[in-house]
PDB file of C-alpha atoms and ligand atoms in Angstrom:
ATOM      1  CA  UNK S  17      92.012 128.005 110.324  1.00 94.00           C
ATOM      2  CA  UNK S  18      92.293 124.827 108.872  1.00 97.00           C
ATOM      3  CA  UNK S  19      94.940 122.566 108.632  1.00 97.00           C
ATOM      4  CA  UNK S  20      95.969 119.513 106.807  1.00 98.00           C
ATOM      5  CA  UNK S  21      96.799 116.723 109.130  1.00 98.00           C
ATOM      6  CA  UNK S  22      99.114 114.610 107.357  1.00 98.00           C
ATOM      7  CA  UNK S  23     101.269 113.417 104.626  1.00 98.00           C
ATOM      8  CA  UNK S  24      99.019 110.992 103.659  1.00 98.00           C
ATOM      9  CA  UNK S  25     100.383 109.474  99.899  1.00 98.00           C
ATOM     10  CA  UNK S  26     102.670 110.284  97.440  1.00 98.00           C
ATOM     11  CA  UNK S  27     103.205 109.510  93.868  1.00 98.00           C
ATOM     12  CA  UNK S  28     106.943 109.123  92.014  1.00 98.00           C
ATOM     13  CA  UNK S  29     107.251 108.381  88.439  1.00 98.00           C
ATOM     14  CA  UNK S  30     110.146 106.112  88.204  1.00 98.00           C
ATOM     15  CA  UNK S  31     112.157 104.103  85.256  1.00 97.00           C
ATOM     16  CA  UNK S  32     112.542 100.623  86.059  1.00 96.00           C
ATOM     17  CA  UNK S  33     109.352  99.770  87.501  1.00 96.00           C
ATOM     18  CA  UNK S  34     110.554  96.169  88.296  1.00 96.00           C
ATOM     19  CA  UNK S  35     113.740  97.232  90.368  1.00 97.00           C
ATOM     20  CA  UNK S  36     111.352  99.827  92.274  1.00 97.00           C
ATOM     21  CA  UNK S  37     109.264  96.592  93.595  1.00 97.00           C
ATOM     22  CA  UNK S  38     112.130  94.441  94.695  1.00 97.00           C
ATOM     23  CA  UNK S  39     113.962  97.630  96.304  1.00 98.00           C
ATOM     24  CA  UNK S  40     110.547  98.833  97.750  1.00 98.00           C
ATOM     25  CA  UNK S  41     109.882  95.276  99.188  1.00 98.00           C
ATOM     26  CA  UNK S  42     113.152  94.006  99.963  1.00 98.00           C
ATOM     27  CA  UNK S  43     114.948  96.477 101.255  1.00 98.00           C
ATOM     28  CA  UNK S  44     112.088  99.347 102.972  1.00 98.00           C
ATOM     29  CA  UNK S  45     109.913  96.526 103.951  1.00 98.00           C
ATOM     30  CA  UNK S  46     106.746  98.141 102.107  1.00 98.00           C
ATOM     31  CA  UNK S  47     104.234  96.174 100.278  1.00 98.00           C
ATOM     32  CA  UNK S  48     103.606  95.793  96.809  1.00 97.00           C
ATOM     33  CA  UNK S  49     100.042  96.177  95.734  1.00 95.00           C
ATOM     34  CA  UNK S  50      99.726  95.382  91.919  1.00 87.00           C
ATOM     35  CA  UNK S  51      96.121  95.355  90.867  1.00 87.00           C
ATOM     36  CA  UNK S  52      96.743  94.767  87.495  1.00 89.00           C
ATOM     37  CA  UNK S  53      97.406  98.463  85.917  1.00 91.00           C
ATOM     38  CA  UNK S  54      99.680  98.297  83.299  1.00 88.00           C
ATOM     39  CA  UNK S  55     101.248 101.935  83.933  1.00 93.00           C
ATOM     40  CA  UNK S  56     101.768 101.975  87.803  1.00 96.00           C
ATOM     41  CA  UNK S  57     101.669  99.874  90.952  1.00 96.00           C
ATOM     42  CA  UNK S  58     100.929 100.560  94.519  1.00 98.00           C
ATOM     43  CA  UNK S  59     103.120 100.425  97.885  1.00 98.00           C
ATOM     44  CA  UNK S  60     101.513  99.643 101.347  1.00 98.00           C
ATOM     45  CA  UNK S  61     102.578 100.611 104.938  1.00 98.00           C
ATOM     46  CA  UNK S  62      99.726  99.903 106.589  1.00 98.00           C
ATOM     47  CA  UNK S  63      96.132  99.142 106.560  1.00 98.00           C
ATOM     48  CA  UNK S  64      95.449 102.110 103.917  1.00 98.00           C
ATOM     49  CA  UNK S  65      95.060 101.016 100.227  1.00 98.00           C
ATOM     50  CA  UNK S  66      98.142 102.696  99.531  1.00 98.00           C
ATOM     51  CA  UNK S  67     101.126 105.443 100.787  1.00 98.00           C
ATOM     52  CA  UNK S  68     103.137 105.505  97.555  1.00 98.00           C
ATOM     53  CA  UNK S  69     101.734 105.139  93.721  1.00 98.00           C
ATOM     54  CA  UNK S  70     104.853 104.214  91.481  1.00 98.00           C
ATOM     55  CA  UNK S  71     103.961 105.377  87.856  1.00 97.00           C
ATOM     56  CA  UNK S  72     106.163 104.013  85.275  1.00 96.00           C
ATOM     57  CA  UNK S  73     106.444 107.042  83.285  1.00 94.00           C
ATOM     58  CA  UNK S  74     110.480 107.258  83.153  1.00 88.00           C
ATOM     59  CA  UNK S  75     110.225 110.657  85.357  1.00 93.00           C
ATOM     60  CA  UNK S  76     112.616 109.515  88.081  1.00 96.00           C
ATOM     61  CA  UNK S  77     111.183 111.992  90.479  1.00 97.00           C
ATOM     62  CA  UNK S  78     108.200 113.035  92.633  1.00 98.00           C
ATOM     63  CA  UNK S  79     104.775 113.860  90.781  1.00 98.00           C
ATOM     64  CA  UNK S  80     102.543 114.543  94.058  1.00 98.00           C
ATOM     65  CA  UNK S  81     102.031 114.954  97.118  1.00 98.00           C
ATOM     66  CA  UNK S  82      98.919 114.102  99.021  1.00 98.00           C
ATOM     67  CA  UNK S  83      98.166 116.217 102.513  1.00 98.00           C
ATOM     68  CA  UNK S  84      95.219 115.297 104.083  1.00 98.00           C
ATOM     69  CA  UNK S  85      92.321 117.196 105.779  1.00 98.00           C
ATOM     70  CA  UNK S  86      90.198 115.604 108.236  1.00 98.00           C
ATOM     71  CA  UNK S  87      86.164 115.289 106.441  1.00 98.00           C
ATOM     72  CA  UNK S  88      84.162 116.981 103.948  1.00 98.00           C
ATOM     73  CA  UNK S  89      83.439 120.268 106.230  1.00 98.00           C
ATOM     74  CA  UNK S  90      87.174 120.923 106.007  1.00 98.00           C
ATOM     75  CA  UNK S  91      87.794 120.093 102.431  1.00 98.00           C
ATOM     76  CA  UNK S  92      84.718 122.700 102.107  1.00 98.00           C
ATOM     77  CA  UNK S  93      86.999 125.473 104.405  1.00 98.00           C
ATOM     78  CA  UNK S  94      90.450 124.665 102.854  1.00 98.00           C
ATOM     79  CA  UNK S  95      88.916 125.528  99.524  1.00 98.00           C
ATOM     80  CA  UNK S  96      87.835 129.011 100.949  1.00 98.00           C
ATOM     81  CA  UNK S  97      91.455 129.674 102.778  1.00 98.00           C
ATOM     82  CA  UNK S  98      93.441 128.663  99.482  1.00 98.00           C
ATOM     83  CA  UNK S  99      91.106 131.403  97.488  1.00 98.00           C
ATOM     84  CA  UNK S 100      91.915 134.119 100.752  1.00 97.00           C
ATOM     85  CA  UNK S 101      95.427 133.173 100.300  1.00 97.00           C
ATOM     86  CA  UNK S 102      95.190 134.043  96.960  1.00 98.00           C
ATOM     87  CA  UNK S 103      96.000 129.993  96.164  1.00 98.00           C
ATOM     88  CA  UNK S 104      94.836 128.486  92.449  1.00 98.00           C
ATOM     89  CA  UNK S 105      93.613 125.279  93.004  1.00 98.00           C
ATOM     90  CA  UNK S 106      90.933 123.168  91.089  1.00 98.00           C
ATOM     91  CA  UNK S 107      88.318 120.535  92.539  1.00 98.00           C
ATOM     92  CA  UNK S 108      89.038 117.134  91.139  1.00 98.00           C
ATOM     93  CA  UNK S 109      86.530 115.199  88.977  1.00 98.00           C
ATOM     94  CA  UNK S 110      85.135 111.944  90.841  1.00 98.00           C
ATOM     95  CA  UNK S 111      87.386 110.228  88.356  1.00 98.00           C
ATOM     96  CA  UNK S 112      90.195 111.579  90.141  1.00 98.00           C
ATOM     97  CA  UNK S 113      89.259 111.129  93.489  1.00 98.00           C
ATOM     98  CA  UNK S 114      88.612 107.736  92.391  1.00 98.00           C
ATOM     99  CA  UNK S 115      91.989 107.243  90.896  1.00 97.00           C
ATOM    100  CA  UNK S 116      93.730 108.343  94.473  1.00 98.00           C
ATOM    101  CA  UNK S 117      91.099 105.898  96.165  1.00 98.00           C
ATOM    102  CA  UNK S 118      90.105 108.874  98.113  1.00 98.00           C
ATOM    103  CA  UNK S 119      86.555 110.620  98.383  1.00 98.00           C
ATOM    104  CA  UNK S 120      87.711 113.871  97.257  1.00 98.00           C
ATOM    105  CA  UNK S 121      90.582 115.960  95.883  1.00 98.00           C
ATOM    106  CA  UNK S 122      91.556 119.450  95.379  1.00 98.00           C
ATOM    107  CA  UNK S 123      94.653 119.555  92.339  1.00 98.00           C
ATOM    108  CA  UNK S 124      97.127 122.515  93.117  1.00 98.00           C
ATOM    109  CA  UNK S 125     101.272 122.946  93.210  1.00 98.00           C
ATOM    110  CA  UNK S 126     103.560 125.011  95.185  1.00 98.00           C
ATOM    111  CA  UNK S 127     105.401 127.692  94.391  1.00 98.00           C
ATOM    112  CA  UNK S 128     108.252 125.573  93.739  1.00 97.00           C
ATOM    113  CA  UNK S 129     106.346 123.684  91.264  1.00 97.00           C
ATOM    114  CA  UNK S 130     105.895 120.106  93.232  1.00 98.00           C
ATOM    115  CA  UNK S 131     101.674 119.343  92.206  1.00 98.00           C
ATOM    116  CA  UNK S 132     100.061 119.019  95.753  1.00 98.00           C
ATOM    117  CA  UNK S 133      96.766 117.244  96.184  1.00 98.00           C
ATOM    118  CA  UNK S 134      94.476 118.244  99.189  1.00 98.00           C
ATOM    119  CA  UNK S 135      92.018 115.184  99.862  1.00 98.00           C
ATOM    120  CA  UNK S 136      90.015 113.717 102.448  1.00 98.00           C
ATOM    121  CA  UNK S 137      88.612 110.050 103.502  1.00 98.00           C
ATOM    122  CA  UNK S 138      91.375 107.632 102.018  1.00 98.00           C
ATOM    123  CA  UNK S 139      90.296 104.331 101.312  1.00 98.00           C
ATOM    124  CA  UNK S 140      91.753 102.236 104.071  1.00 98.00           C
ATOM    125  CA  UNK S 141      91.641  98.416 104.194  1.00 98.00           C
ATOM    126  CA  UNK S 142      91.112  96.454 107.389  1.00 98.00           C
ATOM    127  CA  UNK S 143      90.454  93.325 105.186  1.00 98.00           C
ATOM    128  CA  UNK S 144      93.531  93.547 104.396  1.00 97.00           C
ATOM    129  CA  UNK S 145      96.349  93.628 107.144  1.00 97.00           C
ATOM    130  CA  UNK S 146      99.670  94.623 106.297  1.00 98.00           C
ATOM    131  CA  UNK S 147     102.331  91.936 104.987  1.00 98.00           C
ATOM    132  CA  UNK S 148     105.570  93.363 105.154  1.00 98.00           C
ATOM    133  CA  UNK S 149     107.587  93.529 101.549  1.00 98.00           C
ATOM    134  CA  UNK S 150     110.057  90.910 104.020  1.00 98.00           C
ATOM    135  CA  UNK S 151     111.026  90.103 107.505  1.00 98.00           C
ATOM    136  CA  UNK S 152     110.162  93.076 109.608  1.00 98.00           C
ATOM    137  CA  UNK S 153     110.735  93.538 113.444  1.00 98.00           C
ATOM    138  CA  UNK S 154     108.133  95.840 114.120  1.00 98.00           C
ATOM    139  CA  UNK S 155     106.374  98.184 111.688  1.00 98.00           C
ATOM    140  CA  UNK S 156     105.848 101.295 109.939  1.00 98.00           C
ATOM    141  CA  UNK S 157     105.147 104.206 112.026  1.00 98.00           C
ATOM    142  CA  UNK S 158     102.276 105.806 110.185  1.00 97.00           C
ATOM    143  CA  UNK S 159      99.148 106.811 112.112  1.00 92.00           C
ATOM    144  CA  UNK S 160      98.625 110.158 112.860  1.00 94.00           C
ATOM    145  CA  UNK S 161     101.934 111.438 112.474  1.00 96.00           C
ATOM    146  CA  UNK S 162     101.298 110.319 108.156  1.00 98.00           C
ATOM    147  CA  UNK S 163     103.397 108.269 106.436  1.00 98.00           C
ATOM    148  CA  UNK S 164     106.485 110.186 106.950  1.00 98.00           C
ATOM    149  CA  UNK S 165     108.542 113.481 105.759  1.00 98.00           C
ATOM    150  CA  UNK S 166     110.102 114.806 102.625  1.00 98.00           C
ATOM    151  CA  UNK S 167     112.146 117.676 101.309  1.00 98.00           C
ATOM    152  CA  UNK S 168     111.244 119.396  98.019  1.00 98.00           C
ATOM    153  CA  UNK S 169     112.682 121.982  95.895  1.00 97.00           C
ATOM    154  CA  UNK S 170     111.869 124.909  96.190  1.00 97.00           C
ATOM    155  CA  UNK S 171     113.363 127.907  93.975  1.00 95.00           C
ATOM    156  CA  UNK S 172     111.686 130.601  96.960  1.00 97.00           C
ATOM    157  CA  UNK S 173     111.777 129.130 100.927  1.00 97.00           C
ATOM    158  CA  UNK S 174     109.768 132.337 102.068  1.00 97.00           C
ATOM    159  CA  UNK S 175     107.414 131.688  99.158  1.00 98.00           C
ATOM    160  CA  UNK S 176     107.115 127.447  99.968  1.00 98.00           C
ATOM    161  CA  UNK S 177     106.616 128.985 104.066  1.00 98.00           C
ATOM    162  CA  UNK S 178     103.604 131.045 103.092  1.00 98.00           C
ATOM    163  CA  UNK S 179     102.158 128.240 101.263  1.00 98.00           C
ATOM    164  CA  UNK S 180     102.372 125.465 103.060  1.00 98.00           C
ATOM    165  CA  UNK S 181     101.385 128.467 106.537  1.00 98.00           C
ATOM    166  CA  UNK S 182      98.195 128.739 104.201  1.00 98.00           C
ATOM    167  CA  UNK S 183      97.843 124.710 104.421  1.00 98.00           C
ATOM    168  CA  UNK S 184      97.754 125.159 108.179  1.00 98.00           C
ATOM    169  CA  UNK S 185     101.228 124.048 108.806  1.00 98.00           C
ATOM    170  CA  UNK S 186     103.641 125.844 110.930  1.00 97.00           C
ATOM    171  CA  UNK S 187     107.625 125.883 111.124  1.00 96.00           C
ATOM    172  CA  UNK S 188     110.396 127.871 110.297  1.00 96.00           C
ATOM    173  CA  UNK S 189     114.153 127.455 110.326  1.00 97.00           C
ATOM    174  CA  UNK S 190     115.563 124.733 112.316  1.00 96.00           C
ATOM    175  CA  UNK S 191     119.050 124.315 111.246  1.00 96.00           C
ATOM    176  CA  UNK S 192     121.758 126.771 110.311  1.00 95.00           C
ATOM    177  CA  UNK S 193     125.004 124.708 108.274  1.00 90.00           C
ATOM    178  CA  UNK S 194     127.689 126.345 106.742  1.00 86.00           C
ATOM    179  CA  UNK S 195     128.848 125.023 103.138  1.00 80.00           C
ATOM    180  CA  UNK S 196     132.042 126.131 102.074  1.00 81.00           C
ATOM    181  CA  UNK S 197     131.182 129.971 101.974  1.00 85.00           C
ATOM    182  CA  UNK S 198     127.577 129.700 102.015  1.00 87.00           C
ATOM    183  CA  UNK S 199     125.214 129.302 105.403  1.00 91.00           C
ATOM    184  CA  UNK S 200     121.972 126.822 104.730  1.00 92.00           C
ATOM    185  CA  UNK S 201     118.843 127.710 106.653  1.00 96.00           C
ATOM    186  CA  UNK S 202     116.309 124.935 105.388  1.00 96.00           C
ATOM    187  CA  UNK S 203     112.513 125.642 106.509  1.00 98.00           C
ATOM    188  CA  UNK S 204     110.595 122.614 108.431  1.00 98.00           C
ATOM    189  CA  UNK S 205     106.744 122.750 108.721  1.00 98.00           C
ATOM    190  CA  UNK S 206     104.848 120.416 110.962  1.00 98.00           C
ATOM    191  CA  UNK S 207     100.986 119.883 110.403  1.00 98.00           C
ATOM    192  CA  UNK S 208     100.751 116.824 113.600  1.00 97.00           C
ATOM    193  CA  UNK S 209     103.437 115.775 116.019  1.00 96.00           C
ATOM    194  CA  UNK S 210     105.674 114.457 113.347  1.00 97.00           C
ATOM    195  CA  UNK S 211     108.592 117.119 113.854  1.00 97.00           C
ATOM    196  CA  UNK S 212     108.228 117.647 110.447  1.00 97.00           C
ATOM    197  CA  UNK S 213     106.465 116.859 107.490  1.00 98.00           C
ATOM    198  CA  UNK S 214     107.852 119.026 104.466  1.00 98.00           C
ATOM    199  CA  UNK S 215     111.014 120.993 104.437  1.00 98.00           C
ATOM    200  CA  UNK S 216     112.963 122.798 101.850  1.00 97.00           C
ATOM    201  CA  UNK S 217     115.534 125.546 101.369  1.00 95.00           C
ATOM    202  CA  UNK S 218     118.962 123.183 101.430  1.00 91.00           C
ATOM    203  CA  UNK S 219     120.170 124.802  98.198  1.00 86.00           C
ATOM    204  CA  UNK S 220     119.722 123.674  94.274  1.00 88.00           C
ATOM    205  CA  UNK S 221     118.543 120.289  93.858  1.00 90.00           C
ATOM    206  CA  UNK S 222     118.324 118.842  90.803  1.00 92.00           C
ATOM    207  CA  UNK S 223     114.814 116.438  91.220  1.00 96.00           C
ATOM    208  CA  UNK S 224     111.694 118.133  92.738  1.00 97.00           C
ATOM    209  CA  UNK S 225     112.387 115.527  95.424  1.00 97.00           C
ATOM    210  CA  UNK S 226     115.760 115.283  97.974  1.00 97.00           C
ATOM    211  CA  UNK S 227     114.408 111.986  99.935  1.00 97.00           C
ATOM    212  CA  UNK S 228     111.388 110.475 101.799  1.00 98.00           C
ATOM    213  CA  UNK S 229     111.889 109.753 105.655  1.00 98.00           C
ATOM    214  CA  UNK S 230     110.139 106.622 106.869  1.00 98.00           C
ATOM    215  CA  UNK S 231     109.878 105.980 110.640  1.00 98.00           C
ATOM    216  CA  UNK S 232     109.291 102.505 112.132  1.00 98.00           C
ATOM    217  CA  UNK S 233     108.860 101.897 115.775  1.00 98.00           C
ATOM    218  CA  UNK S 234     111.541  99.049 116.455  1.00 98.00           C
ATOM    219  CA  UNK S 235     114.990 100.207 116.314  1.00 98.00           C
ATOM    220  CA  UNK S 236     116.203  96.662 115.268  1.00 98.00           C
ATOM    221  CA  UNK S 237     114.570  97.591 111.917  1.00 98.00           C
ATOM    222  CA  UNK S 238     117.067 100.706 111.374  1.00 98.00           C
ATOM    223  CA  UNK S 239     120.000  97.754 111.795  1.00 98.00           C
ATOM    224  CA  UNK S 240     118.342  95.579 109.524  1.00 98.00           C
ATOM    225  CA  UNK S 241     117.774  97.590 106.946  1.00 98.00           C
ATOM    226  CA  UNK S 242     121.295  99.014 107.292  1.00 98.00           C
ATOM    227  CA  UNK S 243     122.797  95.477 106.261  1.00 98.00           C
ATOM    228  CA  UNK S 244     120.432  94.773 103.913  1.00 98.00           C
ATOM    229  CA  UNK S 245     121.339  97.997 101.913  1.00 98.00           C
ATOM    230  CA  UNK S 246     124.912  97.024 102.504  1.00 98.00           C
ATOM    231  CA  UNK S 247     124.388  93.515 101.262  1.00 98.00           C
ATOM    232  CA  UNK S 248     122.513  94.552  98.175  1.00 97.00           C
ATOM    233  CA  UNK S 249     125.655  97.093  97.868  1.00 97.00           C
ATOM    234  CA  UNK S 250     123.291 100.172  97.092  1.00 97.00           C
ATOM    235  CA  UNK S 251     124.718 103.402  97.965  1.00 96.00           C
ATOM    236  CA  UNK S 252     124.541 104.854 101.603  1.00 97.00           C
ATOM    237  CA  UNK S 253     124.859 108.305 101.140  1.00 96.00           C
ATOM    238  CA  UNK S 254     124.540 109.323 104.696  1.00 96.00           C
ATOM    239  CA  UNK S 255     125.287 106.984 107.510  1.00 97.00           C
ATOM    240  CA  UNK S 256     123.631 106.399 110.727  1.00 98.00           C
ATOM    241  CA  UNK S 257     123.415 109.358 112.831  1.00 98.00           C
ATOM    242  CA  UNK S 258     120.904 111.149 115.241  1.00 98.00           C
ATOM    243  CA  UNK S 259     119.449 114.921 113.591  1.00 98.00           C
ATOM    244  CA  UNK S 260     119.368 117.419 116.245  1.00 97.00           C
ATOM    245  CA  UNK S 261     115.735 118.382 115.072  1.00 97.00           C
ATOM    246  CA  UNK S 262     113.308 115.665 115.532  1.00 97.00           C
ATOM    247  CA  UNK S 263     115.744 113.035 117.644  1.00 98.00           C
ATOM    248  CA  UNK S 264     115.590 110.335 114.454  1.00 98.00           C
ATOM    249  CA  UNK S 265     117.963 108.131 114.434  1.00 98.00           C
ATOM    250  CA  UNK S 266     118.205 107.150 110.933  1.00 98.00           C
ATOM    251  CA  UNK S 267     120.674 106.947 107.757  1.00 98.00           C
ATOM    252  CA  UNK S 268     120.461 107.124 103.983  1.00 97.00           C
ATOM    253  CA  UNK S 269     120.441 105.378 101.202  1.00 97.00           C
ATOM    254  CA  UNK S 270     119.469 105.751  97.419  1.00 97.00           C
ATOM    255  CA  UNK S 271     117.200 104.361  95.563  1.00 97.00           C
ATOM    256  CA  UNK S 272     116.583 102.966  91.882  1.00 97.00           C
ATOM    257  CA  UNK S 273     115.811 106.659  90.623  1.00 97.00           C
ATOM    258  CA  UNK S 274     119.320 107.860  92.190  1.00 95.00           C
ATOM    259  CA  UNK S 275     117.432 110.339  94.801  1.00 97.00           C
ATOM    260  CA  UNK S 276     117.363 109.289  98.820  1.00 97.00           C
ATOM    261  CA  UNK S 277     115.225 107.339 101.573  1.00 98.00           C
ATOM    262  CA  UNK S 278     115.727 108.426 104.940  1.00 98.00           C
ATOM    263  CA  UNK S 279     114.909 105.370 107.368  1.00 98.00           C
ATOM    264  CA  UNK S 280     114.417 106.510 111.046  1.00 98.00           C
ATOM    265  CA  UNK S 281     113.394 105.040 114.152  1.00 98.00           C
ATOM    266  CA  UNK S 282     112.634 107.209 118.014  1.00 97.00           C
ATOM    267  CA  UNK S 283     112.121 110.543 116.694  1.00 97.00           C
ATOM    268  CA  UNK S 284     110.820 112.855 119.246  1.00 96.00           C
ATOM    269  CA  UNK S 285     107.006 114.770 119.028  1.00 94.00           C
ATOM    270  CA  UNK S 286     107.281 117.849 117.765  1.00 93.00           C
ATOM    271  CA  UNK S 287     107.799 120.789 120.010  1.00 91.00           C
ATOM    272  CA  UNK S 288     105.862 123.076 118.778  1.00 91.00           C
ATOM    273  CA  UNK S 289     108.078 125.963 119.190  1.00 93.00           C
ATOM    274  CA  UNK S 290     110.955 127.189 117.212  1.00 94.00           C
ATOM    275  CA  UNK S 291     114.854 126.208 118.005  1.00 95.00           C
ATOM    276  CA  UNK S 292     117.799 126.011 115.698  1.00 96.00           C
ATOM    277  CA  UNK S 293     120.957 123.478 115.077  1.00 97.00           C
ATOM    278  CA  UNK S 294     124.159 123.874 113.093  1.00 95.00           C
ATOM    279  CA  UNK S 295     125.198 120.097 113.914  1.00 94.00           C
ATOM    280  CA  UNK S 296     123.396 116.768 114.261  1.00 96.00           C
ATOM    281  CA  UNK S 297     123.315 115.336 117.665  1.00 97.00           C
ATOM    282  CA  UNK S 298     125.989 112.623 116.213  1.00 98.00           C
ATOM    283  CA  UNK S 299     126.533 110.301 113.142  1.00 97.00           C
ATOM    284  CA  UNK S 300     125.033 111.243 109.935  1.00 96.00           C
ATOM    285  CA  UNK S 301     128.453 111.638 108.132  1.00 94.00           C
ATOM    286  CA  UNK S 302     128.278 112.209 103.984  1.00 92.00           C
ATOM    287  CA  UNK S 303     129.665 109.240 102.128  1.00 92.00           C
ATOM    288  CA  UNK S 304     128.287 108.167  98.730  1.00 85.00           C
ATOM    289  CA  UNK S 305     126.748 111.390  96.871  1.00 76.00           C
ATOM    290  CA  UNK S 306     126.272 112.921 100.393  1.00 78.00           C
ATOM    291  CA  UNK S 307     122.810 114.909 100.997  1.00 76.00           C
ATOM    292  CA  UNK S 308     122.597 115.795  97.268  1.00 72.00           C
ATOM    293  CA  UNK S 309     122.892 119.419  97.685  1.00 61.00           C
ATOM    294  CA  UNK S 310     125.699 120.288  95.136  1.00 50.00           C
ATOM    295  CA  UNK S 311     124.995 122.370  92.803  1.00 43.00           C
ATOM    296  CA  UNK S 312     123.465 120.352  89.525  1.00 38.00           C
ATOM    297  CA  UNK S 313     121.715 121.591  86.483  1.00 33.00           C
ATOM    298  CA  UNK S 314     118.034 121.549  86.923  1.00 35.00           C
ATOM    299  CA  UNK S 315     116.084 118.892  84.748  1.00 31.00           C
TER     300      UNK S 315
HETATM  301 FE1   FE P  18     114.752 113.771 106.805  1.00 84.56          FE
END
């Protein structure tokens, strides 16, 4: 079987285009790469041309994600898997490809509706090392892990599971909470030794998108960010804390479309076989908004 080895990029469509570039600089650190397109911009982790494509489009909310597979003889075999699976998916133009700055794309969507892209060969830019957005202890913690994790909406978990299985991604249930009268069994799937790389399944959400965890590899980073979001008086909506599922310590804050980053430092490799929570390790206490899980009319 095949599998997709990362999260490689994503793209958000977001309002105020200008507030995204200070936030994504200032505060996560990231790099703004504007190359002169009047409708989006670009945001850098490391030496690849880009992790995130900001569209300003007004959407306020995720438009794609982009999983990677690892060269042209396993774009060739995912294409054959998706059809088994009984997967609709269409083979991007070169224009497209070119568009991602990737060799080649495959344009599908979940069953939850979030459009996926399947690529391979990202452009990646040693001419170009990465400047940090500002001051920066260490860096991003991309490589083969991907650029980080996310959790989407999606209307059918066992649905999403047998999807992203059919990606060559494996998981299950990893938590059990209780809220109020209701038990919440979200679904993590790993694809490298990131613990995870897409969940879903914590209830109605009212974006396609709940947040996007990034990881750097200097805890000093975490602390940094922390009282820069604190300073710039942006809402944390969960504070620092430890998740019982992939060790990251990390908290949460939101961003200039109103949904979550997640920034993280130490989480642990993934272990590959199944266990279940119903607590963090410590920390991670709701304050503004909380996780975002209550119940909200869908867009
Ligand atoms: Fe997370």
């Amino acid at each position: 079987m095949v599998q997709v080895t990362e999260l490689g990029y994503m793209g958000f469509g977001v309002k105020k285009l200008d507030e995204w570039k200070s936030f994504a600089t200032e505060i996560i650190a990231m790099e703004i790469s504007d190359e002169g397109e009047r409708d989006r911009c670009y945001a850098r982790m490391d030496y690849w041309h880009h992790r995130l494509v900001l569209h300003a489009d007004g959407a306020d909310d995720l438009e794609y994600l982009g999983f990677r597979v690892a060269g042209p003889n396993e774009f060739g075999e995912m294409q054959h898997q998706l059809s088994a699976a009984g997967i609709k998916f269409r083979v991007g133009s070169e224009e497209e490809a070119a568009e991602r700055h990737v060799l080649e794309v495959l344009k599908l969507s979940d069953p939850g509706g979030n459009p996926v892209e399947i690529f391979h060969g990202p452009e990646v830019q040693y001419s170009k090392p990465f400047h940090p957005g500002r001051g920066m202890h260490g860096r991003f913690n991309t490589g083969a892990g991907g650029m980080g994790h996310c959790i989407v909406r999606q209307d059918d978990p066992a649905a999403a599971q047998r999807f992203y299985t059919a990606l060559g991604m494996r998981g299950g249930v990893e938590y059990k909470f209780r809220m109020g009268k209701n038990v919440v069994s979200p679904i993590f799937m790993h694809c490298n030794d990131r613990d995870h790389t897409v969940a879903f399944g914590i209830g109605p959400q009212s974006r396609r998108i709940n947040h996007l965890m990034v990881e750097v590899d200097n805890f000093d980073d975490v602390g940094l960010t922390y009282d820069l979001v604190r300073k710039h008086k942006l809402p944390v909506m969960i504070t620092p804390g430890k998740h019982s599922n992939d060790h990251m310590y990390s908290f949460y804050f939101g961003n200039p479309s109103g949904w979550m980053i997640e920034y993280g430092y130490g989480g642990r490799p993934a272990t590959h076989q199944s266990e279940y929570y119903v607590e963090d390790m410590y920390g991670h206490r709701p304050e503004a908004g909380g996780f975002g899980t209550e119940k909200e009319p869908k867009r």
